[in-house]
CSV table of C-alpha atoms in Angstrom, one decimal:
chain,number,residue,atom,x,y,z
A,154,MET,CA,-26.1,-9.5,-22.3
A,155,ALA,CA,-23.4,-6.9,-22.8
A,156,LYS,CA,-23.9,-3.6,-21.1
A,157,LYS,CA,-24.5,-0.6,-23.2
A,158,LYS,CA,-21.4,1.5,-23.7
A,159,VAL,CA,-21.7,5.3,-22.9
A,160,VAL,CA,-19.0,8.0,-23.0
A,161,LEU,CA,-19.5,10.5,-20.3
A,162,ALA,CA,-18.1,14.0,-20.4
A,163,TYR,CA,-16.6,14.1,-16.9
A,164,SER,CA,-15.1,16.9,-14.9
A,165,GLY,CA,-15.3,15.5,-11.3
A,166,GLY,CA,-17.7,18.2,-10.3
A,167,LEU,CA,-21.2,17.8,-8.9
A,168,ASP,CA,-23.2,17.4,-12.1
A,169,THR,CA,-20.9,14.8,-13.7
A,170,SER,CA,-20.4,13.0,-10.4
A,171,PHE,CA,-24.2,12.6,-10.3
A,172,CYS,CA,-24.2,11.3,-13.9
A,173,CYS,CA,-21.5,8.7,-13.0
A,174,ILE,CA,-23.5,7.2,-10.2
A,175,TYR,CA,-26.8,7.4,-12.0
A,176,LEU,CA,-25.6,5.8,-15.2
A,177,THR,CA,-23.6,3.0,-13.6
A,178,ARG,CA,-25.9,2.1,-10.6
A,179,ASP,CA,-29.4,3.1,-11.7
A,180,LEU,CA,-29.2,2.5,-15.4
A,181,GLY,CA,-26.5,-0.2,-15.4
A,182,TYR,CA,-24.5,1.2,-18.3
A,183,GLU,CA,-20.8,0.6,-19.0
A,184,VAL,CA,-19.5,4.1,-18.4
A,185,HIS,CA,-16.3,5.4,-20.0
A,186,SER,CA,-15.5,8.8,-18.5
A,187,VAL,CA,-13.5,11.4,-20.4
A,188,ILE,CA,-12.1,14.7,-19.2
A,189,VAL,CA,-11.0,17.2,-21.8
A,190,ASN,CA,-8.3,19.4,-20.4
A,191,THR,CA,-8.3,22.8,-22.0
A,192,GLY,CA,-5.5,24.1,-19.8
A,193,GLY,CA,-7.3,24.4,-16.5
A,194,PHE,CA,-6.1,21.3,-14.7
A,195,SER,CA,-2.7,20.4,-13.3
A,196,ASP,CA,-1.4,16.9,-13.4
A,197,GLU,CA,-2.2,16.5,-9.7
A,198,GLU,CA,-5.8,17.6,-10.3
A,199,LEU,CA,-6.2,15.3,-13.2
A,200,LYS,CA,-5.0,12.3,-11.1
A,201,GLY,CA,-7.6,13.3,-8.4
A,202,VAL,CA,-10.3,13.4,-11.0
A,203,GLU,CA,-9.3,9.9,-12.3
A,204,GLN,CA,-9.4,8.5,-8.8
A,205,ARG,CA,-12.9,9.9,-8.2
A,206,ALA,CA,-14.1,8.5,-11.5
A,207,TYR,CA,-13.0,5.0,-10.7
A,208,GLN,CA,-14.5,5.3,-7.2
A,209,MET,CA,-17.8,6.0,-8.8
A,210,GLY,CA,-17.7,2.9,-10.9
A,211,VAL,CA,-16.6,3.8,-14.4
A,212,THR,CA,-15.1,1.1,-16.6
A,213,SER,CA,-12.4,3.3,-18.0
A,214,HIS,CA,-11.2,6.9,-17.6
A,215,HIS,CA,-9.5,8.8,-20.4
A,216,VAL,CA,-7.8,12.2,-20.4
A,217,VAL,CA,-7.7,14.3,-23.6
A,218,ASP,CA,-5.2,17.2,-23.5
A,219,GLU,CA,-6.7,19.8,-25.8
A,220,THR,CA,-4.8,22.8,-24.4
A,221,GLU,CA,-2.6,23.6,-27.4
A,222,ASN,CA,-5.1,22.5,-30.0
A,223,PHE,CA,-7.8,24.6,-28.2
A,224,TYR,CA,-5.4,27.6,-28.5
A,225,ASN,CA,-4.5,26.9,-32.2
A,226,THR,CA,-8.1,26.4,-33.4
A,227,CYS,CA,-10.0,28.8,-31.3
A,228,VAL,CA,-8.3,31.0,-28.6
A,229,ARG,CA,-5.9,32.7,-31.0
A,230,PHE,CA,-8.8,34.0,-33.1
A,231,LEU,CA,-10.5,35.4,-30.0
A,232,ILE,CA,-7.3,37.3,-29.4
A,233,TYR,CA,-7.0,38.4,-33.0
A,234,GLY,CA,-10.6,39.7,-32.8
A,235,ASN,CA,-10.4,41.1,-29.2
A,236,VAL,CA,-13.6,39.2,-28.6
A,237,LEU,CA,-15.5,40.2,-25.5
A,238,LYS,CA,-19.2,39.1,-25.4
A,239,ASN,CA,-21.3,42.2,-24.5
A,240,ASN,CA,-18.0,44.1,-24.1
A,241,THR,CA,-17.4,42.1,-20.9
A,242,TYR,CA,-16.9,38.4,-21.2
A,243,PRO,CA,-13.9,36.7,-23.0
A,244,LEU,CA,-16.0,33.6,-23.8
A,245,SER,CA,-14.1,31.5,-21.3
A,246,VAL,CA,-16.5,28.6,-21.1
A,247,SER,CA,-18.3,29.2,-24.3
A,248,ALA,CA,-15.2,28.6,-26.3
A,249,GLU,CA,-13.8,25.6,-24.4
A,250,ARG,CA,-17.2,23.8,-24.6
A,251,VAL,CA,-16.9,23.6,-28.3
A,252,SER,CA,-13.4,22.1,-28.1
A,253,GLN,CA,-14.5,19.7,-25.4
A,254,ALA,CA,-17.6,18.5,-27.2
A,255,THR,CA,-15.6,17.9,-30.4
A,256,ALA,CA,-13.0,15.9,-28.5
A,257,ILE,CA,-15.6,13.8,-26.7
A,258,ALA,CA,-17.4,13.1,-30.0
A,259,ASN,CA,-14.2,11.9,-31.6
A,260,TYR,CA,-13.5,9.6,-28.6
A,261,ALA,CA,-17.0,8.2,-28.8
A,262,LYS,CA,-16.3,7.2,-32.4
A,263,GLU,CA,-12.9,5.8,-31.4
A,264,ILE,CA,-14.3,3.3,-28.9
A,265,GLY,CA,-17.6,2.6,-30.7
A,266,ALA,CA,-19.9,3.9,-28.0
A,267,GLU,CA,-23.6,3.7,-28.4
A,268,PHE,CA,-24.3,6.6,-26.2
A,269,VAL,CA,-22.7,9.9,-25.1
A,270,ALA,CA,-23.7,11.7,-21.9
A,271,HIS,CA,-23.1,15.1,-20.4
A,272,GLY,CA,-24.1,16.9,-17.2
A,273,SER,CA,-25.8,20.0,-18.6
A,274,THR,CA,-29.0,21.3,-17.0
A,275,GLY,CA,-32.0,22.3,-19.1
A,276,ALA,CA,-31.6,26.0,-18.5
A,277,GLY,CA,-28.2,27.0,-20.0
A,278,ASN,CA,-26.2,27.2,-23.1
A,279,ASP,CA,-24.0,24.0,-22.7
A,280,GLN,CA,-26.9,21.6,-23.4
A,281,VAL,CA,-27.3,23.2,-26.9
A,282,ARG,CA,-23.5,23.3,-27.5
A,283,PHE,CA,-23.0,19.7,-26.6
A,284,ASP,CA,-26.1,18.3,-28.2
A,285,MET,CA,-25.6,20.2,-31.5
A,286,ILE,CA,-21.9,19.2,-31.9
A,287,PHE,CA,-22.7,15.6,-31.1
A,288,ASN,CA,-25.5,15.7,-33.6
A,289,ILE,CA,-23.1,17.1,-36.2
A,290,LEU,CA,-20.1,14.8,-35.6
A,291,VAL,CA,-21.7,11.6,-34.2
A,292,PRO,CA,-25.3,11.7,-35.5
A,293,ASP,CA,-25.9,8.0,-34.9
A,294,VAL,CA,-24.9,8.1,-31.2
A,295,GLN,CA,-27.7,8.7,-28.8
A,296,ILE,CA,-27.4,11.5,-26.2
A,297,ILE,CA,-28.2,11.1,-22.5
A,298,THR,CA,-28.6,14.1,-20.2
A,299,PRO,CA,-29.6,12.9,-16.7
A,300,ILE,CA,-29.6,16.4,-15.0
A,301,ARG,CA,-31.8,17.9,-17.7
A,302,ASP,CA,-34.1,15.0,-18.1
A,303,LEU,CA,-34.7,14.6,-14.3
A,304,LYS,CA,-35.0,18.4,-13.8
A,305,LEU,CA,-32.7,18.2,-10.8
A,306,SER,CA,-31.6,21.1,-8.6
A,307,ARG,CA,-28.1,21.2,-7.2
A,308,GLU,CA,-29.5,20.5,-3.7
A,309,GLU,CA,-31.2,17.4,-5.0
A,310,GLU,CA,-28.0,16.2,-6.7
A,311,ILE,CA,-26.1,16.6,-3.4
A,312,GLU,CA,-28.8,14.6,-1.5
A,313,TYR,CA,-28.6,11.8,-4.1
A,314,LEU,CA,-24.8,11.6,-3.9
A,315,LYS,CA,-24.9,11.6,-0.1
A,316,LYS,CA,-27.4,8.8,-0.2
A,317,HIS,CA,-25.0,6.8,-2.3
A,318,GLY,CA,-22.1,7.4,0.0
A,319,VAL,CA,-20.2,9.9,-2.1
A,320,GLU,CA,-17.9,12.1,-0.2
A,321,MET,CA,-16.9,15.5,-1.6
A,322,ASN,CA,-16.8,19.1,-0.6
A,323,PHE,CA,-20.5,19.8,-0.9
A,324,GLU,CA,-20.1,23.4,0.4
A,325,LYS,CA,-17.8,24.1,-2.6
A,326,ALA,CA,-20.1,22.1,-4.8
A,327,LYS,CA,-22.8,24.8,-4.3
A,328,TYR,CA,-20.8,26.7,-6.9
A,329,SER,CA,-20.4,25.5,-10.5
A,330,ILE,CA,-16.8,26.2,-11.5
A,331,ASN,CA,-15.3,25.6,-14.9
A,332,LYS,CA,-11.6,26.2,-15.4
A,333,GLY,CA,-9.7,26.5,-18.6
A,334,ILE,CA,-6.8,28.3,-20.3
A,335,TRP,CA,-9.1,31.1,-21.3
A,336,GLY,CA,-10.6,31.8,-17.9
A,337,THR,CA,-12.7,30.3,-15.1
A,338,SER,CA,-16.5,30.7,-14.7
A,339,VAL,CA,-18.3,30.7,-11.4
A,340,GLY,CA,-22.0,30.2,-11.0
A,341,GLY,CA,-24.0,29.9,-7.8
A,342,LYS,CA,-27.1,31.1,-6.0
A,343,GLU,CA,-26.0,34.8,-6.3
A,344,THR,CA,-25.7,34.6,-10.1
A,345,LEU,CA,-29.3,33.4,-10.3
A,346,THR,CA,-30.3,36.8,-9.0
A,347,SER,CA,-30.0,40.2,-10.7
A,348,HIS,CA,-28.6,42.1,-7.8
A,349,LEU,CA,-26.2,39.9,-5.8
A,350,GLY,CA,-22.4,39.7,-6.3
A,351,LEU,CA,-20.3,36.7,-5.5
A,352,PRO,CA,-18.8,36.5,-2.0
A,353,GLU,CA,-15.0,36.7,-1.8
A,354,ASP,CA,-14.5,33.1,-0.9
A,355,ALA,CA,-16.5,31.9,-4.0
A,356,TRP,CA,-13.7,33.1,-6.3
A,357,PRO,CA,-11.3,30.2,-7.1
A,358,THR,CA,-8.2,32.4,-6.8
A,359,GLN,CA,-7.9,34.6,-3.7
A,360,VAL,CA,-6.2,38.0,-3.8
A,361,THR,CA,-2.7,37.6,-2.3
A,362,GLU,CA,-0.6,40.1,-4.2
A,363,THR,CA,-0.2,43.7,-3.0
A,364,GLY,CA,1.7,46.7,-4.5
A,365,THR,CA,2.5,47.3,-8.1
A,366,ARG,CA,4.1,45.1,-10.8
A,367,ASP,CA,5.1,46.3,-14.3
A,368,LEU,CA,5.0,43.7,-17.1
A,369,GLU,CA,6.4,43.7,-20.6
A,370,LEU,CA,4.4,41.6,-23.1
A,371,VAL,CA,5.8,40.8,-26.5
A,372,PHE,CA,3.5,40.0,-29.4
A,373,GLU,CA,4.5,38.5,-32.7
A,374,GLN,CA,1.9,38.7,-35.5
A,375,GLY,CA,-0.9,39.0,-32.9
A,376,GLU,CA,0.3,36.2,-30.6
A,377,LEU,CA,1.7,36.6,-27.1
A,378,VAL,CA,5.2,35.0,-27.2
A,379,ALA,CA,7.2,36.5,-24.3
A,380,ILE,CA,6.7,38.0,-20.8
A,381,ASP,CA,9.4,40.1,-19.2
A,382,GLY,CA,12.0,38.8,-21.5
A,383,GLU,CA,11.1,35.1,-21.1
A,384,LYS,CA,10.1,33.5,-24.4
A,385,TYR,CA,7.7,30.6,-24.5
A,386,ASP,CA,7.7,27.8,-27.1
A,387,HIS,CA,3.9,28.0,-27.5
A,388,PRO,CA,1.5,30.9,-26.8
A,389,ALA,CA,-0.6,28.7,-24.6
A,390,LYS,CA,2.3,28.4,-22.1
A,391,ALA,CA,2.6,32.2,-22.2
A,392,ILE,CA,-1.1,32.6,-21.3
A,393,GLN,CA,-0.7,30.2,-18.4
A,394,ALA,CA,2.4,32.0,-17.2
A,395,LEU,CA,0.6,35.4,-17.3
A,396,GLN,CA,-2.4,33.9,-15.5
A,397,ALA,CA,-0.2,32.7,-12.7
A,398,ILE,CA,1.3,36.1,-12.4
A,399,ALA,CA,-1.8,38.2,-12.6
A,400,GLN,CA,-4.7,36.3,-11.1
A,401,PRO,CA,-3.5,36.7,-7.5
A,402,TYR,CA,-4.0,40.4,-8.1
A,403,GLY,CA,-7.7,39.9,-8.5
A,404,VAL,CA,-7.8,41.5,-11.9
A,405,GLY,CA,-10.1,40.2,-14.6
A,406,ARG,CA,-13.0,39.4,-12.2
A,407,ASP,CA,-16.5,40.3,-13.3
A,408,ILE,CA,-20.1,39.1,-13.7
A,409,HIS,CA,-21.3,38.7,-17.2
A,410,VAL,CA,-25.0,39.3,-18.1
A,411,GLY,CA,-26.0,37.9,-21.4
A,412,ASP,CA,-28.6,36.3,-23.7
A,413,THR,CA,-28.6,32.5,-23.7
A,414,ILE,CA,-29.1,30.4,-26.8
A,415,ILE,CA,-32.4,29.3,-25.5
A,416,GLY,CA,-33.7,32.9,-25.1
A,417,ILE,CA,-33.4,33.7,-21.4
A,418,LYS,CA,-31.1,36.1,-19.7
A,419,GLY,CA,-28.3,34.6,-17.6
A,420,ARG,CA,-25.5,35.8,-15.2
A,421,VAL,CA,-22.2,34.1,-14.6
A,422,GLY,CA,-19.1,35.2,-12.7
A,423,PHE,CA,-15.7,34.8,-14.1
A,424,GLU,CA,-12.1,35.4,-13.3
A,425,ALA,CA,-9.9,35.8,-16.4
A,426,ALA,CA,-6.8,37.8,-15.6
A,427,ALA,CA,-4.7,36.6,-18.6
A,428,PRO,CA,-7.5,36.8,-21.2
A,429,MET,CA,-8.5,40.3,-20.2
A,430,ILE,CA,-4.9,41.6,-20.1
A,431,ILE,CA,-4.0,40.0,-23.4
A,432,ILE,CA,-7.1,41.3,-25.2
A,433,LYS,CA,-6.7,44.8,-23.9
A,434,ALA,CA,-2.9,44.8,-24.6
A,435,HIS,CA,-3.4,43.3,-28.1
A,436,HIS,CA,-6.1,45.8,-28.9
A,437,THR,CA,-3.9,48.7,-27.8
A,438,LEU,CA,-1.1,47.4,-30.1
A,439,GLU,CA,-3.6,47.1,-33.0
A,440,LYS,CA,-4.8,50.6,-32.5
A,441,HIS,CA,-1.2,51.8,-33.1
A,442,VAL,CA,-0.4,49.6,-36.1
A,443,LEU,CA,-3.6,49.0,-38.1
A,444,THR,CA,-5.6,51.5,-40.2
A,445,LYS,CA,-9.0,52.7,-39.2
A,446,TRP,CA,-10.8,50.5,-41.7
A,447,GLN,CA,-8.9,47.4,-40.7
A,448,LEU,CA,-10.0,48.1,-37.2
A,449,SER,CA,-13.5,48.8,-38.2
A,450,TRP,CA,-14.0,45.6,-40.3
A,451,LYS,CA,-12.3,43.6,-37.6
A,452,ASP,CA,-14.7,44.8,-35.0
A,453,GLN,CA,-17.7,43.9,-37.1
A,454,LEU,CA,-16.5,40.4,-38.1
A,455,SER,CA,-15.1,39.7,-34.7
A,456,MET,CA,-18.4,40.4,-33.0
A,457,PHE,CA,-20.2,38.0,-35.3
A,458,TYR,CA,-17.5,35.4,-34.8
A,459,GLY,CA,-17.7,35.7,-31.0
A,460,ASN,CA,-21.5,35.5,-31.0
A,461,TRP,CA,-21.6,32.5,-33.4
A,462,LEU,CA,-18.9,30.7,-31.3
A,463,HIS,CA,-20.8,31.5,-28.1
A,464,GLU,CA,-23.8,29.7,-29.6
A,465,GLY,CA,-21.7,26.6,-30.4
A,466,GLN,CA,-21.5,27.1,-34.2
A,467,PHE,CA,-17.7,26.6,-34.4
A,468,HIS,CA,-18.1,24.0,-37.3
A,469,ASP,CA,-20.0,26.4,-39.6
A,470,PRO,CA,-17.6,27.1,-42.6
A,471,ILE,CA,-18.2,30.8,-42.3
A,472,MET,CA,-16.0,30.6,-39.2
A,473,ARG,CA,-13.0,29.4,-41.3
A,474,ASN,CA,-13.6,32.4,-43.6
A,475,ILE,CA,-13.5,34.9,-40.8
A,476,GLU,CA,-10.5,33.2,-39.3
A,477,ALA,CA,-8.6,33.6,-42.6
A,478,PHE,CA,-9.4,37.4,-42.6
A,479,LEU,CA,-8.4,37.8,-38.9
A,480,THR,CA,-5.1,36.0,-39.5
A,481,ASP,CA,-4.3,38.2,-42.5
A,482,THR,CA,-4.8,41.4,-40.3
A,483,GLN,CA,-2.1,40.3,-37.9
A,484,LYS,CA,0.9,40.6,-40.2
A,485,GLN,CA,2.0,43.9,-38.6
A,486,VAL,CA,0.7,43.3,-35.0
A,487,SER,CA,4.1,42.8,-33.5
A,488,GLY,CA,5.8,44.7,-30.7
A,489,LYS,CA,6.0,45.3,-26.9
A,490,VAL,CA,3.1,46.3,-24.7
A,491,PHE,CA,3.7,47.6,-21.2
A,492,VAL,CA,1.1,46.7,-18.5
A,493,GLN,CA,0.9,47.7,-14.9
A,494,LEU,CA,-0.8,45.4,-12.3
A,495,ASN,CA,-2.3,46.5,-9.0
A,496,PRO,CA,-4.8,44.8,-6.7
A,497,TYR,CA,-8.1,44.5,-8.5
A,498,ARG,CA,-7.1,46.5,-11.6
A,499,PHE,CA,-4.6,46.8,-14.4
A,500,GLN,CA,-3.5,49.5,-16.9
A,501,VAL,CA,-2.1,49.2,-20.4
A,502,VAL,CA,0.6,51.9,-20.2
A,503,GLY,CA,1.8,52.0,-23.8
A,504,ILE,CA,3.5,50.1,-26.7
A,505,GLU,CA,6.7,50.0,-28.8
A,506,SER,CA,6.5,48.7,-32.3
A,507,ASP,CA,8.4,49.0,-35.6
A,508,HIS,CA,5.0,49.2,-37.2
A,509,ASP,CA,3.6,52.1,-35.1
A,510,LEU,CA,1.6,54.4,-37.3
A,511,MET,CA,1.7,57.1,-34.6
A,512,SER,CA,5.2,58.2,-35.8
A,513,ASN,CA,6.3,61.8,-35.1
A,514,LYS,CA,7.9,61.7,-38.5
A,515,PHE,CA,4.4,62.6,-39.9
A,516,GLY,CA,3.2,64.9,-37.2
A,517,SER,CA,2.0,65.1,-33.6
A,518,TYR,CA,-1.7,65.1,-32.9
A,519,GLY,CA,-2.9,68.5,-31.7
A,520,GLU,CA,0.6,69.9,-32.0
A,521,MET,CA,2.1,70.1,-35.5
A,522,ASN,CA,2.4,68.2,-38.7
A,523,ASN,CA,5.2,67.6,-41.2
A,524,ALA,CA,3.3,66.1,-44.1
A,525,TRP,CA,0.9,68.8,-45.3
A,526,SER,CA,0.3,72.6,-45.3
A,527,GLY,CA,-2.7,74.6,-44.1
A,528,GLU,CA,-3.8,75.2,-47.7
A,529,ASP,CA,-3.8,71.4,-48.3
A,530,VAL,CA,-6.2,71.1,-45.3
A,531,LYS,CA,-8.5,73.8,-46.6
A,532,GLY,CA,-8.9,72.1,-49.9
A,533,PHE,CA,-9.4,68.7,-48.4
A,534,SER,CA,-12.0,70.0,-46.0
A,535,LYS,CA,-14.1,71.4,-48.9
A,536,ILE,CA,-13.9,68.2,-50.9
A,537,PHE,CA,-14.5,65.9,-47.9
A,538,GLY,CA,-17.8,67.7,-47.0
A,539,ASN,CA,-18.8,68.4,-50.6
A,540,GLN,CA,-21.6,65.8,-51.0
A,541,VAL,CA,-23.3,66.8,-47.7
A,542,MET,CA,-23.0,70.5,-48.6
A,543,ILE,CA,-24.8,69.7,-52.0
A,544,TYR,CA,-27.5,67.8,-50.2
A,545,HIS,CA,-28.3,70.7,-47.9
A,546,LYS,CA,-28.3,73.2,-50.8
A,547,VAL,CA,-30.6,71.1,-52.8
A,548,ASN,CA,-33.0,70.4,-50.0
A,549,GLY,CA,-32.8,73.7,-48.3
A,550,SER,CA,-32.5,72.3,-44.8
A,551,ASN,CA,-30.2,72.5,-41.8
A,552,GLU,CA,-30.6,68.9,-40.6
């Protein structure tokens, strides 16, 4: 009898390594592992992941490079919207999980798999994101979730792998690390508490840079296209270049506290130098070139977009509607943004843009104006407050 074919979402980490052994040796499935690269793996790292997959008994291993597609379909809208979950987290893993689940579903269809498996636990967001997208895109394919179904702790997974002769850095495996173009998340025993921070050696990128570095970022219609005069043929490459420059300064590190899809609170550490710098730089540029109501409506729609994406609802058609709005707002978001890096911090210094609405041709805030007279302001002030004045006269109150 032919073995049942299962596509496993594989990263080479602790959880998916357990799934590999369990599905092949304990359940006897024909496992086809797939790693979806969203910009976090080098060619050398991908080769190492492939070697480990075959060592653990997979029938085939496949790499899907989603880096540019992930940017085109998702990341650029997070930049347009300056999206930070709870004003902190740039949706590093939340966003890439949607892209990864979609790519895995498409591969399962391509090879005619009967099952699809992932290494999510039963206590986080990823289980919902993967399950939901698989149910949307491949509803006839059954979902297997060994870690969740067996209710395993990381310590139990480590013992199981040791028992089966698997060699890996189990000390490092105590931390769950997910790396992509839009940042790296870090989870461990400290993030399961409300009071502990991550130790220095838990951060994937150590701080090696000292002193100060000034950067010039160039945006064209909301997208980062050049750094310090070097132009990139795709914004994803500009993001990766900025990440390589800035992360050794230790900027963009934080711990996010948020509400999970399943209703419990959760903490996760992350390092996201490029995403944080880009969002802050882009937002500063927007504050110079957009009107107050463009900024206001962008804030409201972007918050919904980020929250709905965080919950895995990328395929909801409302997301395409909001993306169309966000894209339209970026027509004048072009110019240079000047950023200064220092160890553990960065500062957006200022901008230059042909679309800057803060032009001294029309006046200088708090100093003088060239576009109206004092009498104009007196009349405007009366009209602007007219309805509220009428309310207070009618109701005789000083609320």
